[in-house]
Short mmCIF file of C-alpha atoms and ligand atoms in Angstrom, two decimals:
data_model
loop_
_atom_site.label_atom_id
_atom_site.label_comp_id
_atom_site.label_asym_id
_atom_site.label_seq_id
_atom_site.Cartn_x
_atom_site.Cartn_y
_atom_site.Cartn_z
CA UNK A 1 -44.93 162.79 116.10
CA UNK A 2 -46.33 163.97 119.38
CA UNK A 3 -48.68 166.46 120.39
CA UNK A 4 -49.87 168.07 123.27
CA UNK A 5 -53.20 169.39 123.35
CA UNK A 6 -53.94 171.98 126.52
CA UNK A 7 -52.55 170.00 128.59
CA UNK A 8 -53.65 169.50 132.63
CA UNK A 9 -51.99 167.86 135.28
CA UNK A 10 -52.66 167.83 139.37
CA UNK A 11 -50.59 167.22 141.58
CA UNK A 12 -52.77 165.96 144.85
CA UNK A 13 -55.36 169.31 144.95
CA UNK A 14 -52.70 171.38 143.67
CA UNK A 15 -53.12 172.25 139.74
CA UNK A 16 -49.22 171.98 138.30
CA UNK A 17 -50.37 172.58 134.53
CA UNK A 18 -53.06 174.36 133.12
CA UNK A 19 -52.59 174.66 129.51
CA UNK A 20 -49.63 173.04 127.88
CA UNK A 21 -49.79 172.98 124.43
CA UNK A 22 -46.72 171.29 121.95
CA UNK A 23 -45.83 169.76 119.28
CA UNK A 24 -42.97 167.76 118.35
CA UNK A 25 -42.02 166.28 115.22
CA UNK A 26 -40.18 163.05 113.85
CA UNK A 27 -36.39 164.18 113.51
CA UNK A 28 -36.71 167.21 115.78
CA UNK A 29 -34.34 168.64 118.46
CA UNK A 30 -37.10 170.50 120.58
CA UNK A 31 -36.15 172.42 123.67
CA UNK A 32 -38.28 172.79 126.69
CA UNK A 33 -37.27 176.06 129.12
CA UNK A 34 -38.89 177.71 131.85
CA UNK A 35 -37.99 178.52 135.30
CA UNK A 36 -37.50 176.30 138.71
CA UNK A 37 -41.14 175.02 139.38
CA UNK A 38 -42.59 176.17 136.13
CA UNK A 39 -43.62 172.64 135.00
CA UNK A 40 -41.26 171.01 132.51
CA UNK A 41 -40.76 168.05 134.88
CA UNK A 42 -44.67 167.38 135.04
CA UNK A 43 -44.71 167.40 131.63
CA UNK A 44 -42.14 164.96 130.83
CA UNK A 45 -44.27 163.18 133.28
CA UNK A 46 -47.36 163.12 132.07
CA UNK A 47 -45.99 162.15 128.29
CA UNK A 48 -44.11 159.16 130.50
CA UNK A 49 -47.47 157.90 131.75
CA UNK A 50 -45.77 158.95 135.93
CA UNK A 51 -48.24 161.85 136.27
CA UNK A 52 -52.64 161.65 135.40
CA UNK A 53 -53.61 164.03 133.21
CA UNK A 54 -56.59 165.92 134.52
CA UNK A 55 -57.78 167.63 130.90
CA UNK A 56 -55.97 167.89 127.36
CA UNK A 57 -54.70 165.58 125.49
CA UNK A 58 -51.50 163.87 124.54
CA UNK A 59 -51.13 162.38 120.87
CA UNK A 60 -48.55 159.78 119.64
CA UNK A 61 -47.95 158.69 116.20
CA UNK A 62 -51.45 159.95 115.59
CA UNK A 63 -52.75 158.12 117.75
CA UNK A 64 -54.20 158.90 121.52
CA UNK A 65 -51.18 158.39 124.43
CA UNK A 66 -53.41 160.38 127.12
CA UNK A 67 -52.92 158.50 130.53
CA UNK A 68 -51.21 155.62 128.81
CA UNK A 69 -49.36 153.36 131.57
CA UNK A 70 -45.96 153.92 131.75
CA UNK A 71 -44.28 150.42 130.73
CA UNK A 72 -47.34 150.95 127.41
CA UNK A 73 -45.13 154.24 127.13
CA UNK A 74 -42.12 152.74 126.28
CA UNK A 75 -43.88 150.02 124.07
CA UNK A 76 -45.08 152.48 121.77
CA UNK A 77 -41.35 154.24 121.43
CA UNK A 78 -40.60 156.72 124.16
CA UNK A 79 -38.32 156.72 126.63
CA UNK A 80 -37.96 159.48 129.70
CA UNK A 81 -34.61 160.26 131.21
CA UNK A 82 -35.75 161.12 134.52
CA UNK A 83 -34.06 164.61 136.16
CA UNK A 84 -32.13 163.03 138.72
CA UNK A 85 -30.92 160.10 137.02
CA UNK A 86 -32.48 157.38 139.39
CA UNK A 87 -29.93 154.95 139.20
CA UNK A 88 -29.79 151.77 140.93
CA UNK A 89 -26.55 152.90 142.33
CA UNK A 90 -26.01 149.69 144.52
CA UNK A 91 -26.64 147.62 140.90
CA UNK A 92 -23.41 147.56 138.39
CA UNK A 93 -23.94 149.64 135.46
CA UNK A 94 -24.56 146.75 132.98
CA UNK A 95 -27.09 145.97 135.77
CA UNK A 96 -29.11 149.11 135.44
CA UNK A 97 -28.85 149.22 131.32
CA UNK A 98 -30.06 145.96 131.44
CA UNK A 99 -33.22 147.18 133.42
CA UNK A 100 -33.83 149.65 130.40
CA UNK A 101 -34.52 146.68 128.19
CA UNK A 102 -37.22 145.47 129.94
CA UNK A 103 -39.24 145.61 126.45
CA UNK A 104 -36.37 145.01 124.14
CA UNK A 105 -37.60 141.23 123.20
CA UNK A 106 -39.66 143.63 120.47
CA UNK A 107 -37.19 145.20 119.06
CA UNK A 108 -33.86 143.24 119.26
CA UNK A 109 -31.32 141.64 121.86
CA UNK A 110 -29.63 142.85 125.14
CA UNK A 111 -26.50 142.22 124.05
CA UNK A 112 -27.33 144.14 121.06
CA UNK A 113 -28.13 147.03 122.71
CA UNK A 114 -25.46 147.37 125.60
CA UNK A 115 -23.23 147.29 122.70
CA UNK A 116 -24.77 150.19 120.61
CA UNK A 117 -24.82 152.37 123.73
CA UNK A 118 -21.36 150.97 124.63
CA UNK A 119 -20.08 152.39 121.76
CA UNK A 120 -21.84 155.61 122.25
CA UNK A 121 -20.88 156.06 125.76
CA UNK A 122 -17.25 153.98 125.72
CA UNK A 123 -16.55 154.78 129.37
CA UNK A 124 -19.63 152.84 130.22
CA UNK A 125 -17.87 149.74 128.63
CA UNK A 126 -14.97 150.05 130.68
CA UNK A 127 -17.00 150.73 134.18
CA UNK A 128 -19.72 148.13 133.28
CA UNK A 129 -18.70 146.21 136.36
CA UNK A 130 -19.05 149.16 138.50
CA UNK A 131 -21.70 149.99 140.97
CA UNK A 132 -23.48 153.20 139.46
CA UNK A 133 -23.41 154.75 142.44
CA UNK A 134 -19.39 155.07 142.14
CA UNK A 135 -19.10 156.77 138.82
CA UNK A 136 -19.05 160.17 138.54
CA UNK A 137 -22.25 162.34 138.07
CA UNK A 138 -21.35 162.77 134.21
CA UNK A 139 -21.02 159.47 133.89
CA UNK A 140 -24.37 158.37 135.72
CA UNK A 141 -25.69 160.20 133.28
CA UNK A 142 -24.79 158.66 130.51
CA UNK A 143 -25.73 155.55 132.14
CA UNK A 144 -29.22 156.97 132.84
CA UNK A 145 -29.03 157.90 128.54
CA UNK A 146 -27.80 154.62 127.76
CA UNK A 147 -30.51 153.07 129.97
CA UNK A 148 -33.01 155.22 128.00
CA UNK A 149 -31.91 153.94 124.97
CA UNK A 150 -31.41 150.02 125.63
CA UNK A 151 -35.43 150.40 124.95
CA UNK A 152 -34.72 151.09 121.74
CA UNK A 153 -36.79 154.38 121.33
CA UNK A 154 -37.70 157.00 118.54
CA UNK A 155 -38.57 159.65 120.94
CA UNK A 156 -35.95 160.31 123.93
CA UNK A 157 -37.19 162.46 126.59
CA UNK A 158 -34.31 164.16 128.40
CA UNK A 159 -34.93 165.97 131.69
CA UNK A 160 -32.27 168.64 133.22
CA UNK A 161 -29.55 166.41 132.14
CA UNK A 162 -26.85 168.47 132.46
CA UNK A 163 -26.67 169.11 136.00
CA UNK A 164 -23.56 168.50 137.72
CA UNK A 165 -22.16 167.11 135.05
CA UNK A 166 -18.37 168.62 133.90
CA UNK A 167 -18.44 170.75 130.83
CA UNK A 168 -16.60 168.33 129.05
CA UNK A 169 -18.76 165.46 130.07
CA UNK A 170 -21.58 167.65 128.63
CA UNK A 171 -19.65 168.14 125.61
CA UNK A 172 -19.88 164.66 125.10
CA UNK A 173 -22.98 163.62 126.29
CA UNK A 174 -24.19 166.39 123.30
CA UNK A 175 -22.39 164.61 120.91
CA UNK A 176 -23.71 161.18 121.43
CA UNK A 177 -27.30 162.99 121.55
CA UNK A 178 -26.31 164.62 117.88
CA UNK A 179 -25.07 161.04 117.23
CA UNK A 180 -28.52 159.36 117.89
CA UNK A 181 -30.82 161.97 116.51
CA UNK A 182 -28.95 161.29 113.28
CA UNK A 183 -29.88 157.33 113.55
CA UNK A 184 -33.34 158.55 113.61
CA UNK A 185 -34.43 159.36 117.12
CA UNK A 186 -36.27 162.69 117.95
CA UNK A 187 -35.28 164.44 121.38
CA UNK A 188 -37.42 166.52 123.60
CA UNK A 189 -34.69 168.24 125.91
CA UNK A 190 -35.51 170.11 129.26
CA UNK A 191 -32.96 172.16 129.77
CA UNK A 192 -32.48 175.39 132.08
CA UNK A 193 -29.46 176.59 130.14
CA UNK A 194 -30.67 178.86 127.32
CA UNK A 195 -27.70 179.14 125.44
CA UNK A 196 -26.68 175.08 125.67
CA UNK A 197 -30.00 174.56 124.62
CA UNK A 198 -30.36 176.60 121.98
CA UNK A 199 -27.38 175.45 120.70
CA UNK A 200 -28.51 171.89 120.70
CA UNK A 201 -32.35 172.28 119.54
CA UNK A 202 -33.25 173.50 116.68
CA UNK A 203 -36.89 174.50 117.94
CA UNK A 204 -38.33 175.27 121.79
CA UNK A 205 -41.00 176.15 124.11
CA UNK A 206 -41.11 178.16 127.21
CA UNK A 207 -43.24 177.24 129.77
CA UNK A 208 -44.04 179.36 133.00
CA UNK A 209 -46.51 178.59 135.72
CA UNK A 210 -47.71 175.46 133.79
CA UNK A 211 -48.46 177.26 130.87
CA UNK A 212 -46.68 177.54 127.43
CA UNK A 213 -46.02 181.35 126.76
CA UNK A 214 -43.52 181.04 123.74
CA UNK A 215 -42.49 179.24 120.91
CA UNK A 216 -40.13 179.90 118.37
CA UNK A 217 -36.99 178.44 116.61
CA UNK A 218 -33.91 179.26 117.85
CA UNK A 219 -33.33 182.37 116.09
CA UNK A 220 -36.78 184.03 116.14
CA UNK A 221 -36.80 183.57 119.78
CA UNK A 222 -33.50 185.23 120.30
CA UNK A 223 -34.89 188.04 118.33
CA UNK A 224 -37.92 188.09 120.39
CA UNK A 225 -38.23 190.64 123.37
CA UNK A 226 -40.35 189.12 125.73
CA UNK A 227 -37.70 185.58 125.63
CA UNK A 228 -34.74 188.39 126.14
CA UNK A 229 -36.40 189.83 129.14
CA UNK A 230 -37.39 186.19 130.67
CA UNK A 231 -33.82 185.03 129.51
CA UNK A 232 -31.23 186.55 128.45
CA UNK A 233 -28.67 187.72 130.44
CA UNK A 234 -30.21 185.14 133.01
CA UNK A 235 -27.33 182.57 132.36
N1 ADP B 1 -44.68 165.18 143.20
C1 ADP B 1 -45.17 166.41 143.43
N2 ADP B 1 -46.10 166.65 144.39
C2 ADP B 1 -46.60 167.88 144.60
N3 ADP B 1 -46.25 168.97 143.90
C3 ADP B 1 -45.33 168.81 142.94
C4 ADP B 1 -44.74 167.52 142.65
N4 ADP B 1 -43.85 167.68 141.63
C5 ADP B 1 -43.88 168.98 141.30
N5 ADP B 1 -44.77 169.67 142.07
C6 ADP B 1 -45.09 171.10 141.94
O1 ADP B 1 -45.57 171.29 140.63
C7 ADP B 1 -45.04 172.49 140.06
C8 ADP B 1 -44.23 172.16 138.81
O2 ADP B 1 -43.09 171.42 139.20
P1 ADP B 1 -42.09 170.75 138.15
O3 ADP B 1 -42.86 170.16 137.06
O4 ADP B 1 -41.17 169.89 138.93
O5 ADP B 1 -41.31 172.04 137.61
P2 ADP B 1 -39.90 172.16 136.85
O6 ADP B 1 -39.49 170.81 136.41
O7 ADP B 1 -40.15 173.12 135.74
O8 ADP B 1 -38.94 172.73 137.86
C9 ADP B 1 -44.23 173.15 141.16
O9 ADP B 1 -45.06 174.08 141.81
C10 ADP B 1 -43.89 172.00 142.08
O10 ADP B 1 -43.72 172.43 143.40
MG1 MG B 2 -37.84 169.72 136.82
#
């Protein structure tokens, strides 16, 4: 569904990834790891159409998504959940979900779609007149999902999601993901957590110093030294 292809990506005169190579396919739960700074955020960025890419390529559908403009991103199915949420936190939350349909005439109404991820996420119904910026980080989250998802996507891109969020708010948030990738939707998941995300994806890649150094499903990477050293016992 999409490939990466040696990947390169500059950041101003500073190279951020030299060779990032991955593949995801259609129904997947794939995992992306690797330490502070090792990359995972530039490449959610460069699939999202945020970041030039300098060399490699990035394949969609079988077709070429290299340097694709972001809003051309979403048209052809993908939808980044930035780390950091980005709210509009002086907007309501109905406000901000709205914004995430910005493409939706395609594929379906608003209304359609704030109540699909309403019934996800069914604190979001009840806080809908809120400003974002008063809900609690778990629940920004799941506004920054839900926004995700108002474009209707079959590939959800999900960066650090998890952080400060309550365990039981993760909890959740996990089981709306398991919810949507069993309507269809494929998730590429950057997570810092091994064991969280190794319990969610079925499949990932570690990437260090903009490079991707393993790949493995979730058991043969457990059995693998060189992910215990990196890893285990990190978390
Ligand atoms: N907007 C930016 N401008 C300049 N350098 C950046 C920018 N974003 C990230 N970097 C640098 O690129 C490298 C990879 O960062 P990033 O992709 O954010 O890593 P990760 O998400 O794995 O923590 C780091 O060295 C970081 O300092
Ligand atoms: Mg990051």
């Amino acid at each position: 569904m999409l490939e990466l292809k040696s990947l390169a990506v500059d950041h101003g005169k500073l190279r951020a990834l030299w060779d990032i190579s991955l593949e995801v396919r259609q129904g997947e739960k794939v995992a992306l790891l690797g330490a502070n700074g090792a990359g995972k955020s530039t490449t959610i960025g460069a699939i999202a159409g945020i970041y030039p890419v300098a060399a490699g390529s990035v394949t969609y559908e079988g077709q070429s998504l290299t340097n694709a403009s972001p809003a051309e991103v979403v048209r052809r199915g993908i939808a980044a959940v930035p780390e950091g949420r980005r709210l509009f936190t002086a907007m309501s939350v109905q406000e901000n979900l709205t914004m995430g349909a910005y493409s939706r005439h395609l594929r379906g109404s608003v209304d359609e779609g704030l109540e699909k991820v309403f019934s996800l996420f069914p604190i979001l119904r009840d806080k809908r007149r809120q400003n974002a910026g008063e809900l609690s980080g778990g629940q920004q989250q799941q506004v920054a999902i839900a926004r995700g998802l108002m474009a209707s996507p079959r590939l959800l891109l999900l960066d650090e999601p998890f952080i400060g969020v309550a365990p039981k708010v993760i909890d959740e948030i996990l089981d709306a993901l398991r919810r949507i990738v069993a309507e269809g939707v494929t998730v590429l998941l950057v997570e810092q957590n091994i064991h969280r995300a190794l319990n969610f994806a079925n499949r990932a890649y570690v990437i260090e110093n903009g490079r991707t150094v393993l790949e493995g499903n979730r058991e043969s990477l457990l059995d693998n030294p060189a992910f215990a050293d990196k890893f285990l016992g990190l978390e």
